[in-house]
Short mmCIF file of N, CA and C in Angstrom, two decimals:
data_model
loop_
_atom_site.label_atom_id
_atom_site.label_comp_id
_atom_site.label_asym_id
_atom_site.label_seq_id
_atom_site.Cartn_x
_atom_site.Cartn_y
_atom_site.Cartn_z
N MET E 15 85.70 137.78 139.47
CA MET E 15 85.13 139.07 139.74
C MET E 15 85.75 139.59 141.04
N LYS E 16 86.15 140.85 141.02
CA LYS E 16 86.72 141.42 142.23
C LYS E 16 86.28 142.85 142.40
N LYS E 17 86.31 143.31 143.64
CA LYS E 17 85.97 144.69 143.96
C LYS E 17 87.25 145.47 144.16
N ASN E 18 87.25 146.72 143.74
CA ASN E 18 88.37 147.57 144.11
C ASN E 18 87.91 148.44 145.27
N GLU E 19 88.75 149.37 145.70
CA GLU E 19 88.43 150.15 146.90
C GLU E 19 87.16 150.99 146.75
N SER E 20 86.80 151.37 145.54
CA SER E 20 85.60 152.19 145.35
C SER E 20 84.34 151.34 145.22
N LYS E 21 84.48 150.02 145.42
CA LYS E 21 83.37 149.06 145.31
C LYS E 21 82.88 148.91 143.87
N LEU E 22 83.67 149.38 142.92
CA LEU E 22 83.37 149.17 141.51
C LEU E 22 83.73 147.72 141.18
N MET E 23 82.80 147.00 140.57
CA MET E 23 83.04 145.60 140.25
C MET E 23 83.82 145.50 138.94
N HIS E 24 84.77 144.60 138.91
CA HIS E 24 85.57 144.35 137.72
C HIS E 24 85.39 142.89 137.37
N ILE E 25 84.92 142.62 136.16
CA ILE E 25 84.69 141.25 135.74
C ILE E 25 85.32 141.04 134.37
N HIS E 26 85.98 139.91 134.21
CA HIS E 26 86.57 139.56 132.93
C HIS E 26 85.58 138.68 132.17
N LYS E 27 85.61 138.81 130.86
CA LYS E 27 84.70 138.04 130.02
C LYS E 27 84.83 136.54 130.30
N ASP E 28 86.05 136.05 130.50
CA ASP E 28 86.23 134.62 130.71
C ASP E 28 85.73 134.13 132.07
N GLN E 29 85.27 135.05 132.92
CA GLN E 29 84.65 134.66 134.19
C GLN E 29 83.16 134.40 134.02
N LEU E 30 82.61 134.77 132.88
CA LEU E 30 81.19 134.54 132.61
C LEU E 30 81.00 133.11 132.10
N PRO E 31 79.80 132.55 132.25
CA PRO E 31 79.54 131.22 131.71
C PRO E 31 79.82 131.18 130.21
N ASP E 32 80.25 130.02 129.71
CA ASP E 32 80.59 129.87 128.29
C ASP E 32 79.47 130.32 127.37
N ARG E 33 78.24 129.96 127.70
CA ARG E 33 77.11 130.31 126.83
C ARG E 33 76.92 131.82 126.75
N VAL E 34 77.24 132.55 127.81
CA VAL E 34 77.14 134.00 127.81
C VAL E 34 78.26 134.59 126.95
N GLN E 35 79.46 134.04 127.05
CA GLN E 35 80.58 134.50 126.24
C GLN E 35 80.29 134.32 124.75
N VAL E 36 79.76 133.16 124.38
CA VAL E 36 79.44 132.88 122.97
C VAL E 36 78.37 133.85 122.47
N ALA E 37 77.32 134.05 123.27
CA ALA E 37 76.25 134.97 122.88
C ALA E 37 76.78 136.40 122.74
N MET E 38 77.69 136.80 123.62
CA MET E 38 78.27 138.14 123.56
C MET E 38 79.02 138.33 122.24
N ASP E 39 79.81 137.32 121.85
CA ASP E 39 80.57 137.40 120.60
C ASP E 39 79.65 137.36 119.38
N LYS E 40 78.63 136.53 119.45
CA LYS E 40 77.76 136.31 118.29
C LYS E 40 76.70 137.40 118.13
N ASN E 41 76.10 137.84 119.24
CA ASN E 41 74.93 138.72 119.17
C ASN E 41 75.16 140.12 119.75
N GLY E 42 76.24 140.30 120.47
CA GLY E 42 76.52 141.61 121.05
C GLY E 42 75.83 141.82 122.38
N PHE E 43 75.88 143.05 122.85
CA PHE E 43 75.33 143.39 124.16
C PHE E 43 74.92 144.85 124.18
N SER E 44 74.16 145.19 125.20
CA SER E 44 73.74 146.57 125.46
C SER E 44 73.90 146.83 126.94
N ILE E 45 73.98 148.09 127.29
CA ILE E 45 73.95 148.47 128.70
C ILE E 45 72.67 149.26 128.91
N TYR E 46 71.84 148.77 129.82
CA TYR E 46 70.54 149.37 130.09
C TYR E 46 70.37 149.46 131.59
N ARG E 47 70.15 150.65 132.10
CA ARG E 47 69.96 150.88 133.54
C ARG E 47 71.11 150.31 134.36
N GLY E 48 72.31 150.39 133.81
CA GLY E 48 73.50 149.92 134.52
C GLY E 48 73.71 148.43 134.46
N VAL E 49 72.95 147.72 133.64
CA VAL E 49 73.04 146.27 133.53
C VAL E 49 73.52 145.91 132.12
N LEU E 50 74.50 145.03 132.05
CA LEU E 50 74.97 144.52 130.77
C LEU E 50 74.00 143.44 130.31
N ILE E 51 73.31 143.69 129.20
CA ILE E 51 72.38 142.70 128.64
C ILE E 51 73.10 142.02 127.48
N VAL E 52 73.31 140.73 127.60
CA VAL E 52 73.93 139.94 126.53
C VAL E 52 72.79 139.35 125.71
N TRP E 53 72.75 139.72 124.44
CA TRP E 53 71.62 139.36 123.59
C TRP E 53 71.74 137.93 123.07
N ASP E 54 70.58 137.36 122.82
CA ASP E 54 70.46 136.06 122.17
C ASP E 54 69.25 136.16 121.27
N THR E 55 68.43 135.15 121.21
CA THR E 55 67.28 135.18 120.32
C THR E 55 66.01 135.64 121.02
N SER E 56 66.10 136.04 122.27
CA SER E 56 64.93 136.42 123.05
C SER E 56 64.38 137.77 122.60
N PRO E 57 63.06 137.94 122.69
CA PRO E 57 62.46 139.24 122.35
C PRO E 57 62.97 140.34 123.28
N GLU E 58 63.33 141.46 122.69
CA GLU E 58 63.91 142.57 123.45
C GLU E 58 62.98 143.08 124.55
N GLU E 59 61.69 143.17 124.27
CA GLU E 59 60.75 143.75 125.23
C GLU E 59 60.71 142.96 126.54
N GLU E 60 60.73 141.63 126.45
CA GLU E 60 60.66 140.81 127.65
C GLU E 60 61.93 140.96 128.50
N ILE E 61 63.07 141.06 127.86
CA ILE E 61 64.32 141.22 128.60
C ILE E 61 64.34 142.57 129.30
N ILE E 62 63.96 143.62 128.59
CA ILE E 62 63.92 144.96 129.17
C ILE E 62 62.96 144.98 130.36
N GLU E 63 61.82 144.34 130.22
CA GLU E 63 60.84 144.28 131.32
C GLU E 63 61.42 143.56 132.54
N ALA E 64 62.14 142.46 132.30
CA ALA E 64 62.75 141.72 133.41
C ALA E 64 63.83 142.56 134.09
N VAL E 65 64.66 143.24 133.31
CA VAL E 65 65.70 144.09 133.89
C VAL E 65 65.06 145.21 134.71
N ASP E 66 64.02 145.83 134.17
CA ASP E 66 63.32 146.88 134.93
C ASP E 66 62.84 146.35 136.27
N GLU E 67 62.24 145.19 136.27
CA GLU E 67 61.71 144.58 137.50
C GLU E 67 62.81 144.34 138.53
N PHE E 68 63.90 143.73 138.09
CA PHE E 68 64.98 143.43 139.04
C PHE E 68 65.70 144.68 139.50
N VAL E 69 65.92 145.64 138.63
CA VAL E 69 66.61 146.88 139.03
C VAL E 69 65.74 147.68 140.00
N ASN E 70 64.43 147.69 139.78
CA ASN E 70 63.53 148.39 140.70
C ASN E 70 63.52 147.74 142.08
N ASN E 71 63.54 146.40 142.11
CA ASN E 71 63.49 145.67 143.38
C ASN E 71 64.84 145.56 144.08
N TYR E 72 65.92 145.54 143.31
CA TYR E 72 67.27 145.36 143.86
C TYR E 72 68.22 146.37 143.22
N PRO E 73 68.09 147.65 143.58
CA PRO E 73 68.89 148.68 142.93
C PRO E 73 70.40 148.45 143.10
N ASP E 74 71.14 148.73 142.04
CA ASP E 74 72.61 148.66 142.03
C ASP E 74 73.17 147.28 142.37
N GLN E 75 72.42 146.23 142.13
CA GLN E 75 72.90 144.89 142.44
C GLN E 75 73.09 144.01 141.21
N LEU E 76 72.23 144.17 140.20
CA LEU E 76 72.29 143.32 139.00
C LEU E 76 73.36 143.85 138.06
N MET E 77 74.24 142.94 137.60
CA MET E 77 75.33 143.35 136.71
C MET E 77 75.16 142.86 135.28
N VAL E 78 74.81 141.58 135.11
CA VAL E 78 74.74 140.97 133.78
C VAL E 78 73.48 140.13 133.67
N VAL E 79 72.82 140.20 132.51
CA VAL E 79 71.64 139.40 132.21
C VAL E 79 71.81 138.75 130.85
N HIS E 80 71.47 137.47 130.77
CA HIS E 80 71.45 136.76 129.48
C HIS E 80 70.28 135.80 129.52
N PHE E 81 69.47 135.80 128.46
CA PHE E 81 68.32 134.91 128.39
C PHE E 81 68.38 134.12 127.09
N ALA E 82 68.36 132.79 127.22
CA ALA E 82 68.32 131.91 126.04
C ALA E 82 67.81 130.55 126.49
N ASP E 83 67.11 129.87 125.59
CA ASP E 83 66.63 128.52 125.86
C ASP E 83 65.86 128.41 127.18
N ASN E 84 65.02 129.40 127.45
CA ASN E 84 64.20 129.44 128.66
C ASN E 84 65.00 129.50 129.96
N LEU E 85 66.23 129.98 129.90
CA LEU E 85 67.03 130.21 131.11
C LEU E 85 67.44 131.67 131.17
N LEU E 86 67.16 132.29 132.29
CA LEU E 86 67.57 133.65 132.54
C LEU E 86 68.78 133.59 133.47
N GLU E 87 69.94 133.98 132.96
CA GLU E 87 71.16 133.97 133.75
C GLU E 87 71.47 135.38 134.21
N MET E 88 71.76 135.53 135.49
CA MET E 88 72.05 136.85 136.04
C MET E 88 73.30 136.78 136.89
N VAL E 89 74.12 137.81 136.80
CA VAL E 89 75.29 137.95 137.66
C VAL E 89 75.03 139.14 138.55
N TRP E 90 75.17 138.92 139.85
CA TRP E 90 74.86 139.94 140.85
C TRP E 90 76.13 140.50 141.46
N LYS E 91 76.09 141.74 141.86
CA LYS E 91 77.24 142.44 142.42
C LYS E 91 77.72 141.83 143.73
N ASP E 92 76.84 141.65 144.68
CA ASP E 92 77.22 141.19 146.01
C ASP E 92 76.58 139.86 146.37
N GLY E 93 76.30 139.02 145.41
CA GLY E 93 75.63 137.76 145.66
C GLY E 93 74.14 137.88 145.37
N VAL E 94 73.50 136.76 145.29
CA VAL E 94 72.07 136.71 144.97
C VAL E 94 71.28 137.31 146.11
N PRO E 95 70.40 138.27 145.83
CA PRO E 95 69.57 138.86 146.89
C PRO E 95 68.73 137.79 147.59
N SER E 96 68.56 137.95 148.88
CA SER E 96 67.75 136.98 149.63
C SER E 96 66.33 137.01 149.08
N GLY E 97 65.69 135.88 149.12
CA GLY E 97 64.33 135.80 148.63
C GLY E 97 64.23 135.35 147.18
N LEU E 98 65.35 135.22 146.48
CA LEU E 98 65.30 134.78 145.09
C LEU E 98 65.43 133.28 144.94
N GLY E 99 65.59 132.58 146.03
CA GLY E 99 65.58 131.14 145.92
C GLY E 99 66.88 130.48 146.34
N PRO E 100 66.90 129.16 146.22
CA PRO E 100 68.05 128.38 146.69
C PRO E 100 69.24 128.49 145.75
N ARG E 101 70.38 128.05 146.24
CA ARG E 101 71.60 128.04 145.45
C ARG E 101 71.72 126.76 144.61
N VAL E 102 70.77 125.84 144.79
CA VAL E 102 70.77 124.60 144.02
C VAL E 102 69.43 124.52 143.31
N THR E 103 69.46 124.15 142.05
CA THR E 103 68.23 124.07 141.29
C THR E 103 68.18 122.78 140.49
N ASP E 104 66.98 122.27 140.26
CA ASP E 104 66.80 121.07 139.46
C ASP E 104 66.57 121.46 138.01
N THR E 105 67.18 120.70 137.11
CA THR E 105 66.98 120.92 135.68
C THR E 105 66.66 119.59 135.03
N GLN E 106 66.41 119.61 133.74
CA GLN E 106 66.13 118.36 133.04
C GLN E 106 67.37 117.46 133.02
N ARG E 107 68.55 118.04 133.16
CA ARG E 107 69.79 117.27 133.14
C ARG E 107 70.28 116.90 134.54
N GLY E 108 69.53 117.25 135.55
CA GLY E 108 69.94 116.95 136.92
C GLY E 108 70.02 118.21 137.75
N GLN E 109 70.69 118.10 138.85
CA GLN E 109 70.76 119.21 139.80
C GLN E 109 72.01 120.05 139.55
N ILE E 110 71.87 121.37 139.62
CA ILE E 110 72.98 122.28 139.42
C ILE E 110 73.17 123.11 140.67
N GLU E 111 74.41 123.18 141.14
CA GLU E 111 74.73 124.11 142.23
C GLU E 111 75.23 125.39 141.58
N LEU E 112 74.64 126.50 141.98
CA LEU E 112 74.93 127.77 141.33
C LEU E 112 76.06 128.50 142.01
N ASP E 113 76.80 129.26 141.21
CA ASP E 113 77.83 130.16 141.73
C ASP E 113 77.13 131.15 142.67
N PRO E 114 77.76 131.53 143.78
CA PRO E 114 77.09 132.44 144.73
C PRO E 114 76.69 133.78 144.14
N SER E 115 77.34 134.21 143.04
CA SER E 115 76.98 135.50 142.45
C SER E 115 76.08 135.35 141.24
N ALA E 116 75.71 134.14 140.89
CA ALA E 116 74.88 133.92 139.70
C ALA E 116 73.58 133.25 140.11
N TYR E 117 72.56 133.46 139.30
CA TYR E 117 71.27 132.85 139.58
C TYR E 117 70.62 132.52 138.25
N ILE E 118 70.15 131.33 138.08
CA ILE E 118 69.52 130.91 136.83
C ILE E 118 68.07 130.58 137.12
N ILE E 119 67.19 131.16 136.33
CA ILE E 119 65.76 130.95 136.51
C ILE E 119 65.18 130.39 135.22
N PRO E 120 64.48 129.24 135.27
CA PRO E 120 63.76 128.81 134.06
C PRO E 120 62.60 129.77 133.82
N VAL E 121 62.48 130.25 132.60
CA VAL E 121 61.47 131.26 132.27
C VAL E 121 60.67 130.81 131.06
N ILE E 122 59.37 131.02 131.11
CA ILE E 122 58.51 130.79 129.95
C ILE E 122 57.72 132.05 129.72
N PHE E 123 57.91 132.68 128.55
CA PHE E 123 57.14 133.87 128.20
C PHE E 123 55.93 133.43 127.40
N ASN E 124 54.77 133.94 127.75
CA ASN E 124 53.54 133.62 127.02
C ASN E 124 53.36 134.56 125.86
#
């Protein structure tokens, strides 16, 4: 991912996590409120609600969202906003160090 002089972000598909690339090819994507939503099997309403929440709290920062298998993956324009948590997270498979521009949140929708 790189910025040009106008601060417009340019990202190549192969810079996204593999699971996001596969979901993009298999399920497609939408652009909502300036955010690329990569679809999977998640209910549309919950994803839209999450995007609304993050865009309202962090305007012009969220670029890509993908939700599958109780993981919400987000790619941010200028890095993860402060207050969203550490750069290292524990998972069932061990500890993961996150890319500075990405943030993964385990999510359970009721």
